[in-house]
Short mmCIF file of C-alpha atoms and ligand atoms in Angstrom, two decimals:
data_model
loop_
_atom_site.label_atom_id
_atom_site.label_comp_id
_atom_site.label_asym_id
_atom_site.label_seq_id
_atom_site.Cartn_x
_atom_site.Cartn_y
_atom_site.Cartn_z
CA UNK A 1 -73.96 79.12 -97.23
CA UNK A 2 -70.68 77.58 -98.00
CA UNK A 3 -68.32 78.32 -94.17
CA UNK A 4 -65.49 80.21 -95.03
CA UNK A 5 -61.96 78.91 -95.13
CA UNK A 6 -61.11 77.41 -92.06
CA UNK A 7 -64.10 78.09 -90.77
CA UNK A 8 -64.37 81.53 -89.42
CA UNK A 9 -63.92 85.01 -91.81
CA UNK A 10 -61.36 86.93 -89.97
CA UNK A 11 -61.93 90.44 -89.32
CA UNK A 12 -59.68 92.83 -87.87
CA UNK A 13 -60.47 96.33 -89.01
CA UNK A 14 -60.66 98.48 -86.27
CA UNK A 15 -63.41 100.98 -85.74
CA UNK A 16 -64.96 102.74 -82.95
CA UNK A 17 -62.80 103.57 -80.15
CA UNK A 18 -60.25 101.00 -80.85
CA UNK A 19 -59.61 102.77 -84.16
CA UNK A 20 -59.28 106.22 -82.42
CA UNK A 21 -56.85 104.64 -80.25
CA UNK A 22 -54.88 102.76 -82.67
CA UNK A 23 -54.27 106.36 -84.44
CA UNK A 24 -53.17 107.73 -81.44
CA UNK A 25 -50.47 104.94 -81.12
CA UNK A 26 -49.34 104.53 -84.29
CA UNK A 27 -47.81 108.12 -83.98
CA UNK A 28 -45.19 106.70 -81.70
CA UNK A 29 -44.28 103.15 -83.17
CA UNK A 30 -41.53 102.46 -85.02
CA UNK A 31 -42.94 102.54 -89.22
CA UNK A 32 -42.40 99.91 -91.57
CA UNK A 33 -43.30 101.16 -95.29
CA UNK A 34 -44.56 99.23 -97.34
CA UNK A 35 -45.71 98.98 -101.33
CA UNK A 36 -49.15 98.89 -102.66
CA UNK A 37 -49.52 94.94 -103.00
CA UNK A 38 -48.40 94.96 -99.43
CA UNK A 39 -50.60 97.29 -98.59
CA UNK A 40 -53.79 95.48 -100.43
CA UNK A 41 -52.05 92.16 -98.74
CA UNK A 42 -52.74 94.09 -95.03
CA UNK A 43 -56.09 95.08 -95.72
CA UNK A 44 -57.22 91.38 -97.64
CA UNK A 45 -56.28 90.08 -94.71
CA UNK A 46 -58.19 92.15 -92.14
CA UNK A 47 -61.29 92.05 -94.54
CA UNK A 48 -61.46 88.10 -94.50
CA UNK A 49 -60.13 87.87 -97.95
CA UNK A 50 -57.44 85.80 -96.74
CA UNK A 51 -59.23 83.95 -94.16
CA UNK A 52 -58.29 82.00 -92.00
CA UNK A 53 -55.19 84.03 -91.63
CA UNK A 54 -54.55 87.43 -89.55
CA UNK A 55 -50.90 88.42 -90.50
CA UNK A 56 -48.11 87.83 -91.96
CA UNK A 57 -46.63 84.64 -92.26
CA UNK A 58 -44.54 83.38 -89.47
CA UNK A 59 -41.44 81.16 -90.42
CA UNK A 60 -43.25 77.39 -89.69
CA UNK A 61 -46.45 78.60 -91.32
CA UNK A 62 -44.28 79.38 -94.45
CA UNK A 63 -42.25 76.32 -94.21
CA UNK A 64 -45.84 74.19 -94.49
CA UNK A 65 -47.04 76.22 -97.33
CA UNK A 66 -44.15 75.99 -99.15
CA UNK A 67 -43.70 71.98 -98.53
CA UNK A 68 -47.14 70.61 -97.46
CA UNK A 69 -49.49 72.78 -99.39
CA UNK A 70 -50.84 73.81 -96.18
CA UNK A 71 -50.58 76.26 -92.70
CA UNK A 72 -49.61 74.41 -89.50
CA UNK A 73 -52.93 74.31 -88.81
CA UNK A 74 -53.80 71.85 -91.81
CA UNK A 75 -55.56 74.35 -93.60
CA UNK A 76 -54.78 74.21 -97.02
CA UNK A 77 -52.83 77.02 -98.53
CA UNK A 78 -50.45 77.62 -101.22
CA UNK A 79 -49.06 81.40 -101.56
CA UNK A 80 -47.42 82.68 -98.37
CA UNK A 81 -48.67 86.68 -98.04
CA UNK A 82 -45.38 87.90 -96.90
CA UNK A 83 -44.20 91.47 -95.51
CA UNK A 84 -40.71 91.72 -96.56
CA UNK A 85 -38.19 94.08 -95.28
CA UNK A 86 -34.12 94.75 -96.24
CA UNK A 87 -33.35 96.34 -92.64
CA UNK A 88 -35.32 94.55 -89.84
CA UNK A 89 -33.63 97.28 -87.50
CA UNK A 90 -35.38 98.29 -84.95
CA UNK A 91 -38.37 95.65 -85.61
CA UNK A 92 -38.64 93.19 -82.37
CA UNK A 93 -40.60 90.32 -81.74
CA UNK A 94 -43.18 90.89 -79.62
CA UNK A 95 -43.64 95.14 -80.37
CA UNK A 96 -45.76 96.75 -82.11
CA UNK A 97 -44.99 98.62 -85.53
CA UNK A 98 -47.06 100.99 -87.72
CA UNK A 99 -47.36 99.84 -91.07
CA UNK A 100 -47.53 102.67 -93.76
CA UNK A 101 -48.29 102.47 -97.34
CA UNK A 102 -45.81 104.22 -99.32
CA UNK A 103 -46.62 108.00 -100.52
CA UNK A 104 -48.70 108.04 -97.75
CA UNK A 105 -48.90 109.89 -94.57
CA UNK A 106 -51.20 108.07 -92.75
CA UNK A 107 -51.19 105.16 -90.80
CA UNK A 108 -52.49 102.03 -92.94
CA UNK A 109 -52.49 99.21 -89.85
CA UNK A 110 -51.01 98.59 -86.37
CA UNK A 111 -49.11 95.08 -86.92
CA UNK A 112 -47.98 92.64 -83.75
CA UNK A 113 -44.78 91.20 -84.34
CA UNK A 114 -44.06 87.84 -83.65
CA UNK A 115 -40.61 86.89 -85.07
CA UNK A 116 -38.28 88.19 -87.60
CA UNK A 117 -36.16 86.28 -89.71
CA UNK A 118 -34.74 85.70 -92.99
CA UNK A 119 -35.79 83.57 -95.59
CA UNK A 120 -34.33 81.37 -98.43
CA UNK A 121 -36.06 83.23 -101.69
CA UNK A 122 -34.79 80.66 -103.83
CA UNK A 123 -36.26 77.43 -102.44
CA UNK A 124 -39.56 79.65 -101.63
CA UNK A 125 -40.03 80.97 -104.81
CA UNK A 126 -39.12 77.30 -106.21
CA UNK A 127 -41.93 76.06 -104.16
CA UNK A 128 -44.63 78.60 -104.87
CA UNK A 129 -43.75 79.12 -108.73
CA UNK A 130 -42.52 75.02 -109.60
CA UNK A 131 -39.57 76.79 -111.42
CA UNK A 132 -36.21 78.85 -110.56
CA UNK A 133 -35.75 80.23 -113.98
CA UNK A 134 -35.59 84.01 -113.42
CA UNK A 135 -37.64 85.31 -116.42
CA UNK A 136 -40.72 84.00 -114.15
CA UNK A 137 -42.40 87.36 -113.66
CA UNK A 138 -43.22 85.96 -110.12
CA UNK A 139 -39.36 84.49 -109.47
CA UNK A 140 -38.06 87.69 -110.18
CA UNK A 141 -40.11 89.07 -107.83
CA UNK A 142 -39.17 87.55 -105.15
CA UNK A 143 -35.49 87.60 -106.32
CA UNK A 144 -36.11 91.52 -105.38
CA UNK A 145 -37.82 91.15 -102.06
CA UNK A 146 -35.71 92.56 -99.07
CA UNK A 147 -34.13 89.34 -96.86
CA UNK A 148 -36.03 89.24 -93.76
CA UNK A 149 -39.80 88.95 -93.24
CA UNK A 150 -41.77 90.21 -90.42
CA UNK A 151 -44.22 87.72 -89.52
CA UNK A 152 -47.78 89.03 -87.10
CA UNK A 153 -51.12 89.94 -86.70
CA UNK A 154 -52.09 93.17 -88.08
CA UNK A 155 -55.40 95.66 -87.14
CA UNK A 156 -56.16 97.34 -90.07
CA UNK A 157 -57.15 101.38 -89.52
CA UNK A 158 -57.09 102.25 -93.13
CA UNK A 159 -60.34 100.64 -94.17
CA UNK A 160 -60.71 103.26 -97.59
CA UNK A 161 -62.40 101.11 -100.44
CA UNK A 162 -60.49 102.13 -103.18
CA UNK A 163 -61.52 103.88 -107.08
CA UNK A 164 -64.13 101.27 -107.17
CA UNK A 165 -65.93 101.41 -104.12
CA UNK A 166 -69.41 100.55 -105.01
CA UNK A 167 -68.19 97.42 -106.51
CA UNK A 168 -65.46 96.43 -103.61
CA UNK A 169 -67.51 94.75 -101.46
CA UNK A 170 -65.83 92.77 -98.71
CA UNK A 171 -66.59 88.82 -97.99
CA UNK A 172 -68.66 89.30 -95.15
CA UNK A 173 -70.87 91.93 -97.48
CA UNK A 174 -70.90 89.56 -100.28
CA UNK A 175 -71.78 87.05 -98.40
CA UNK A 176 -74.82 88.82 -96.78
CA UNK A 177 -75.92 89.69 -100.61
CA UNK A 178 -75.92 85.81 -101.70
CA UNK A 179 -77.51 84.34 -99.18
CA UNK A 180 -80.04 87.97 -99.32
CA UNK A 181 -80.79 86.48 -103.16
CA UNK A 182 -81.67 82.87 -102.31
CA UNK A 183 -78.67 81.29 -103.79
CA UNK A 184 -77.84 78.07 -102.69
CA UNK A 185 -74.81 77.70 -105.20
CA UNK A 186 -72.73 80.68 -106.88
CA UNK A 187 -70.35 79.91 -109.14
CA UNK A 188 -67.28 82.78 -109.45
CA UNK A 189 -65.46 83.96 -112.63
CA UNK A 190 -62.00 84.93 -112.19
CA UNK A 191 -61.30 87.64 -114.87
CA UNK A 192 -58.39 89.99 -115.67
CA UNK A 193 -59.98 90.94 -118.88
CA UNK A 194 -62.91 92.77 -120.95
CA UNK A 195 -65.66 90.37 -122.33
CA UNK A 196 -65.59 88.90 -125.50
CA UNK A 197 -68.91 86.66 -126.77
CA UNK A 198 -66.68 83.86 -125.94
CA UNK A 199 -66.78 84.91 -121.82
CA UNK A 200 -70.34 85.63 -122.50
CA UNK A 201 -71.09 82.21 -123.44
CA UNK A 202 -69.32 80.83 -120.54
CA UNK A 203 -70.81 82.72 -117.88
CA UNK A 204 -74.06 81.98 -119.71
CA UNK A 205 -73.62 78.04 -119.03
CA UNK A 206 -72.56 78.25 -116.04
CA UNK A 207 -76.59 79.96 -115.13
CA UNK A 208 -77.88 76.41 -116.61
CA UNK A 209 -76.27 75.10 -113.66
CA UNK A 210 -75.76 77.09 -110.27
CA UNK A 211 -77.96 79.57 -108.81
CA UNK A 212 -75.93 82.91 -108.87
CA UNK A 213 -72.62 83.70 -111.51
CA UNK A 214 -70.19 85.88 -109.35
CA UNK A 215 -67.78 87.92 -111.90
CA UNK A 216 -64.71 89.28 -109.94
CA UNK A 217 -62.15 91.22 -111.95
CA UNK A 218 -58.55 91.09 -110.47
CA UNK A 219 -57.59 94.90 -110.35
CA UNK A 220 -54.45 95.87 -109.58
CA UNK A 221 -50.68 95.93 -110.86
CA UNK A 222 -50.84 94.44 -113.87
CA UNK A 223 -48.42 93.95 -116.86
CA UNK A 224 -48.04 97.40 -119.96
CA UNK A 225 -50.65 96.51 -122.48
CA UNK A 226 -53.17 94.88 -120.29
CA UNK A 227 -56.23 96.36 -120.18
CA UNK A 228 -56.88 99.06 -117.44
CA UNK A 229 -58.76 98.36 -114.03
CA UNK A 230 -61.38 101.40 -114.77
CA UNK A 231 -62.03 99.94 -118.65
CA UNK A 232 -62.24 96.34 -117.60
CA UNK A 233 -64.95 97.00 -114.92
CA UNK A 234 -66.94 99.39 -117.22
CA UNK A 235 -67.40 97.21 -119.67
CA UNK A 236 -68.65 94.69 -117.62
CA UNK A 237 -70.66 97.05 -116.07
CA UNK A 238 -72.43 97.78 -119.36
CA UNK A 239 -72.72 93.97 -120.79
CA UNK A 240 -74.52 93.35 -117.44
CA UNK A 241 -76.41 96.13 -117.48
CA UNK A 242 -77.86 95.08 -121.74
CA UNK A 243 -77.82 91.26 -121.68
CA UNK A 244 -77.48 89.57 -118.36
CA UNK A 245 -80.34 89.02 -115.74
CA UNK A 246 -79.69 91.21 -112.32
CA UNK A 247 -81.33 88.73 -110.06
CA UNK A 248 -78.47 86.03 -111.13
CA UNK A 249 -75.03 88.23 -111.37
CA UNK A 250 -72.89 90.30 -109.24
CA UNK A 251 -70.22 91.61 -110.00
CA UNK A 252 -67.77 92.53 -107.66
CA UNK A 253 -63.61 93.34 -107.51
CA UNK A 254 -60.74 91.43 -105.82
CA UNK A 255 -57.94 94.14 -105.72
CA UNK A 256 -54.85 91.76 -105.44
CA UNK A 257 -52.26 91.11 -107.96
CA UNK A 258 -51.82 88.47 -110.13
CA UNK A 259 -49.02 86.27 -109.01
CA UNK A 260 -48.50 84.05 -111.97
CA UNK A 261 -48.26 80.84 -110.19
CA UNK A 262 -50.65 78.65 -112.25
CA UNK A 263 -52.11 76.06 -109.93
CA UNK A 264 -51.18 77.16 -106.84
CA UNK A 265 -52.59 80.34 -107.82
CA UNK A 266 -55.77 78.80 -109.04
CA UNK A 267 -55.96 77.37 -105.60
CA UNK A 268 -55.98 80.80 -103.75
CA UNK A 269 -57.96 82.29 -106.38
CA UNK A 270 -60.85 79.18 -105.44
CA UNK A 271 -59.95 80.08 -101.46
CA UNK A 272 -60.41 83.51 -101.88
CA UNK A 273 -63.48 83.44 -103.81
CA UNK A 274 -64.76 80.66 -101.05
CA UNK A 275 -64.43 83.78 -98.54
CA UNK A 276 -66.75 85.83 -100.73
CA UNK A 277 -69.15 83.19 -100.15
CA UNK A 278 -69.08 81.42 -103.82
CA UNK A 279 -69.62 77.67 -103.65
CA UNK A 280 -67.39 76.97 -107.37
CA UNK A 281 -65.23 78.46 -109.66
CA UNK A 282 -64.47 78.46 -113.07
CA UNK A 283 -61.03 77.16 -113.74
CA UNK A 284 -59.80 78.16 -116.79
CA UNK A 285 -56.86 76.83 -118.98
CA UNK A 286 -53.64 77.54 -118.09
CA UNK A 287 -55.49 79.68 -115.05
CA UNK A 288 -53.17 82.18 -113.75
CA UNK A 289 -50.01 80.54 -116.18
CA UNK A 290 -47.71 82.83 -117.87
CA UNK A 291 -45.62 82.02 -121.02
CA UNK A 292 -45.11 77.72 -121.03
CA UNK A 293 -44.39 77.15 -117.58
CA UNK A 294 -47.16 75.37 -116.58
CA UNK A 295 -49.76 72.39 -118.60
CA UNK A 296 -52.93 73.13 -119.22
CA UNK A 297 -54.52 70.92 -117.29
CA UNK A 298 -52.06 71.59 -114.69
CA UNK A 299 -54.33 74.19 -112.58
CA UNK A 300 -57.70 72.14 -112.56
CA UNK A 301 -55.68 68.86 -111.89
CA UNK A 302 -54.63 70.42 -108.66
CA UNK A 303 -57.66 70.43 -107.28
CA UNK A 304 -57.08 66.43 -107.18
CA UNK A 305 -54.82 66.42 -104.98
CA UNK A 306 -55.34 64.38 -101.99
CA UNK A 307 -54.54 68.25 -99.63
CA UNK A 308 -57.09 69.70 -101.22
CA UNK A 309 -59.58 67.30 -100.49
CA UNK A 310 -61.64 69.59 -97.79
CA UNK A 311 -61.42 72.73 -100.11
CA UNK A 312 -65.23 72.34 -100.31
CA UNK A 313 -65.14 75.56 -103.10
CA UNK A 314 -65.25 73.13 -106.39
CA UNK A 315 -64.00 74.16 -109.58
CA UNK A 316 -65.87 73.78 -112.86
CA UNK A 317 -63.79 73.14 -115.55
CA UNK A 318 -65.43 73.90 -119.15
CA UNK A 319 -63.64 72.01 -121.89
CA UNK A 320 -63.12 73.18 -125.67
CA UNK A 321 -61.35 75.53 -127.82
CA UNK A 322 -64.31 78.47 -128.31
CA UNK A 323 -64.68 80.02 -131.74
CA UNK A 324 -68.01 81.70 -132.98
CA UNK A 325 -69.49 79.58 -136.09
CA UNK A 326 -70.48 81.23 -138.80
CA UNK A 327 -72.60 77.37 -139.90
CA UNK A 328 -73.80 77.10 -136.20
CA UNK A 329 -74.80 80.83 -136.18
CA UNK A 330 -73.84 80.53 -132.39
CA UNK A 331 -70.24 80.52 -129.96
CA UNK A 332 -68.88 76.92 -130.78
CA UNK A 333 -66.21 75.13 -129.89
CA UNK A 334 -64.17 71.62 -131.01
CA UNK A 335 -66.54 69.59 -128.90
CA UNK A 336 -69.84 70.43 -130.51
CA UNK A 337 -69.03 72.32 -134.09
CA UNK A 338 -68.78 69.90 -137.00
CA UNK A 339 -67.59 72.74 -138.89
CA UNK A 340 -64.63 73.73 -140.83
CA UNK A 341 -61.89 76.87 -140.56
CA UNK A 342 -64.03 78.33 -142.76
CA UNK A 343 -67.12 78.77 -140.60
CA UNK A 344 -64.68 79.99 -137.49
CA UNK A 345 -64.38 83.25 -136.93
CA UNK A 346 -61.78 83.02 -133.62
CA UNK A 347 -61.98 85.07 -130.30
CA UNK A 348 -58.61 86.73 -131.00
CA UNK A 349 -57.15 89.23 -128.24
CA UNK A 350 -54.87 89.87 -130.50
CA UNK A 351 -57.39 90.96 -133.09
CA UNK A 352 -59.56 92.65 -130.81
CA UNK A 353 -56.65 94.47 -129.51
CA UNK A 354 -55.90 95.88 -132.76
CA UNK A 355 -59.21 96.69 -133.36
CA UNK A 356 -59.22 98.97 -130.52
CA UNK A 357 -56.49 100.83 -131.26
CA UNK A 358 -57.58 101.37 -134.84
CA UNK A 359 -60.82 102.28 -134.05
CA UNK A 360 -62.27 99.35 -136.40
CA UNK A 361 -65.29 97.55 -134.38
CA UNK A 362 -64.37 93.69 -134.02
CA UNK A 363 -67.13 91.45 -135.74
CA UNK A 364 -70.37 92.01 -133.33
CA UNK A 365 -70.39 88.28 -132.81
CA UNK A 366 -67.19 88.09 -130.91
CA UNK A 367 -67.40 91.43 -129.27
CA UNK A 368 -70.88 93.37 -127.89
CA UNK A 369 -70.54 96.51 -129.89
CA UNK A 370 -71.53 98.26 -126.87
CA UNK A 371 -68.86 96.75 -124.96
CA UNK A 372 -66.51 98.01 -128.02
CA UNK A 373 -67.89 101.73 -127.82
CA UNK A 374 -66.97 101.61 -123.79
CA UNK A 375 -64.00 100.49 -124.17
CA UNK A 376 -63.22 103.11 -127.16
CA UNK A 377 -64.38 106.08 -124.87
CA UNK A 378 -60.97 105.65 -122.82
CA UNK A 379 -58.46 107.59 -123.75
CA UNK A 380 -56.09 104.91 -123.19
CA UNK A 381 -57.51 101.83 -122.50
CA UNK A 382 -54.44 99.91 -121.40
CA UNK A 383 -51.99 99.92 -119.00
CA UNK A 384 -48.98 101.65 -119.90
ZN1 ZN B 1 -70.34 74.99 -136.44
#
């Protein structure tokens, strides 16, 4: 079993007596509210999502990560997980503060502060996104972040799974199921998306090659006219349940956001998926890119770099633009099909999008019909 990052999978969800406690002492700490991403950030980290971390990021940590591609430690890492504030009133360094998810009465995690300070969101979000240009979904982000961070440990005490609890299984869990099934390697398929033939084929290969195919949908905030958490996961549910073997897939969520920073992001998607206990991951093209600010390439040549070199997680890089051939009678793509434009028939979102709306079934070759039909039986399939 592949170790996780930095070597040990942190865990700090309290239970037992220290969670009855914890309760008891949130009442009377001074509350810091924060968003749902937050939130998810807090309990990631106290699940071992995030390992090795255990808070927020302190100032020097985030000065690494931004410049060395790394924590203090050495460990490589690319995307501080911040806790932003606009009023750090009240908030001392070395006190204790209740963290509570917004539209929420209870307490979500007990958090140790160990420094406040303000940060430079320019030069960060320079670092983490390669660009300053505001019309970066991710830029803008942090162009609307509050000016201080609170850097600390946190103990989680809201532990709640989520929607999709049967299918958010934590690292340690997932870990525990691999090594349960034999699998020696398990290769992990980043997805924000429902499954075309195309993605079929893929995660297809990839069973020629490693022992176990772990699909893990990002659900979360995503952008109007994606397609919704609860459609995505159905319809894997069902092309899983028809056509793939059970012994050699699990599918499992990662409730984060997507951050759209292309290869740094494909680097935390490969850590994070390394805490889950998969040995590789599928990098795609222009893996977690948005509109042209980032090469094609640029993701899976970042894994080259000489401070990635102990990542141990590998990623598995499957070349070719995909098209089903009508001359092949199979999914082809420019490095095996022969074949004309004629013979393609292309795996369009676009197209498939439209069908969906309009009721018309895509071609049955580029899109299970029973994946179609699930994805028809929301009311709204998309996010709005
Ligand atoms: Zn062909």
């Amino acid at each position: 079993m592949i170790a996780p990052h930095g070597g040990k999978l942190t865990d700090r969800v309290l239970c037992c007596s220290a969670l009855e406690d914890a309760k008891k002492a949130a009442a009377s700490l001074p509350q810091i509210t924060v968003d749902y991403d937050t939130a998810r950030d807090a309990q990631n980290i106290a699940r071992g999502v995030f390992s090795p971390i255990e808070g927020f990021v302190g100032k020097a940590d985030l000065d690494s990560i931004c410049t060395k591609n790394c924590l203090t430690s050495g460990v490589a890492w690319t995307i501080p997980i911040m806790l932003d504030v606009s009023d750090p009133d009240g908030i001392e360094a070395g006190k204790d503060v209740c963290l509570m998810r917004e539209g929420s009465a209870e307490p979500l995690a007990i958090m140790h502060v160990s420094e406040v300070f303000q940060w430079d969101k320019e030069s960060c979000a320079k670092a983490v996104f390669g660009t300053d240009d505001m019309a970066h979904p991710g830029v803008k982000g942090y162009s609307q972040k509050g000016d201080w961070l609170v850097a600390g440990e946190i103990d989680l005490i809201d532990n709640d799974r989520g929607p999709y609890a049967d299918y958010n299984l934590f690292p340690a869990e997932t870990r525990k199921v691999f090594e349960e099934r034999g699998w020696a390697t398990c290769c992990a398929f980043q997805t924000r998306n429902v499954p075309h033939a195309g993605h079929e084929t893929m995660q297809k290969m990839v069973l020629g090659l490693f022992d176990g195919l772990f699909i893990q949908p990002i659900i979360g905030k995503k952008k109007p006219g994606d397609f919704q958490d609860a459609a995505i996961l159905k319809a894997y549910q069902t092309i899983i349940e028809k056509y793939f073997n059970p012994e050699r897939v699990f599918l499992n969520i990662l409730p984060t956001e997507m951050r759209y920073a292309g290869p740094k992001e494909a680097i935390m998607h490969a850590i994070m998926r390394k805490n889950y206990g998969a040995t590789h991951i599928i990098i795609g093209r222009d893996h977690a890119g948005v509109g042209n600010y980032y090469g094609e390439e640029e993701a899976i040549e970042m894994f080259d770099k000489p401070e990635f070199a102990d990542l141990e997680i590998k990623p598995v890089n499957i070349r070719g633009d995909f098209w089903y051939c009508t001359t092949c009678a199979a999914v082809a793509s420019n490095r095996t099909c022969p074949h004309g434009k004629d013979s393609q028939i292309p795996f369009s979102g676009t197209l498939i999008r439209n069908g969906i709306v309009n009721g018309v079934a895509p071609d049955a070759r580029i899109m299970r019909p029973e994946v179609f039909e699930v994805i028809r039986s929301f009311e709204n399939p998309f996010v709005d």
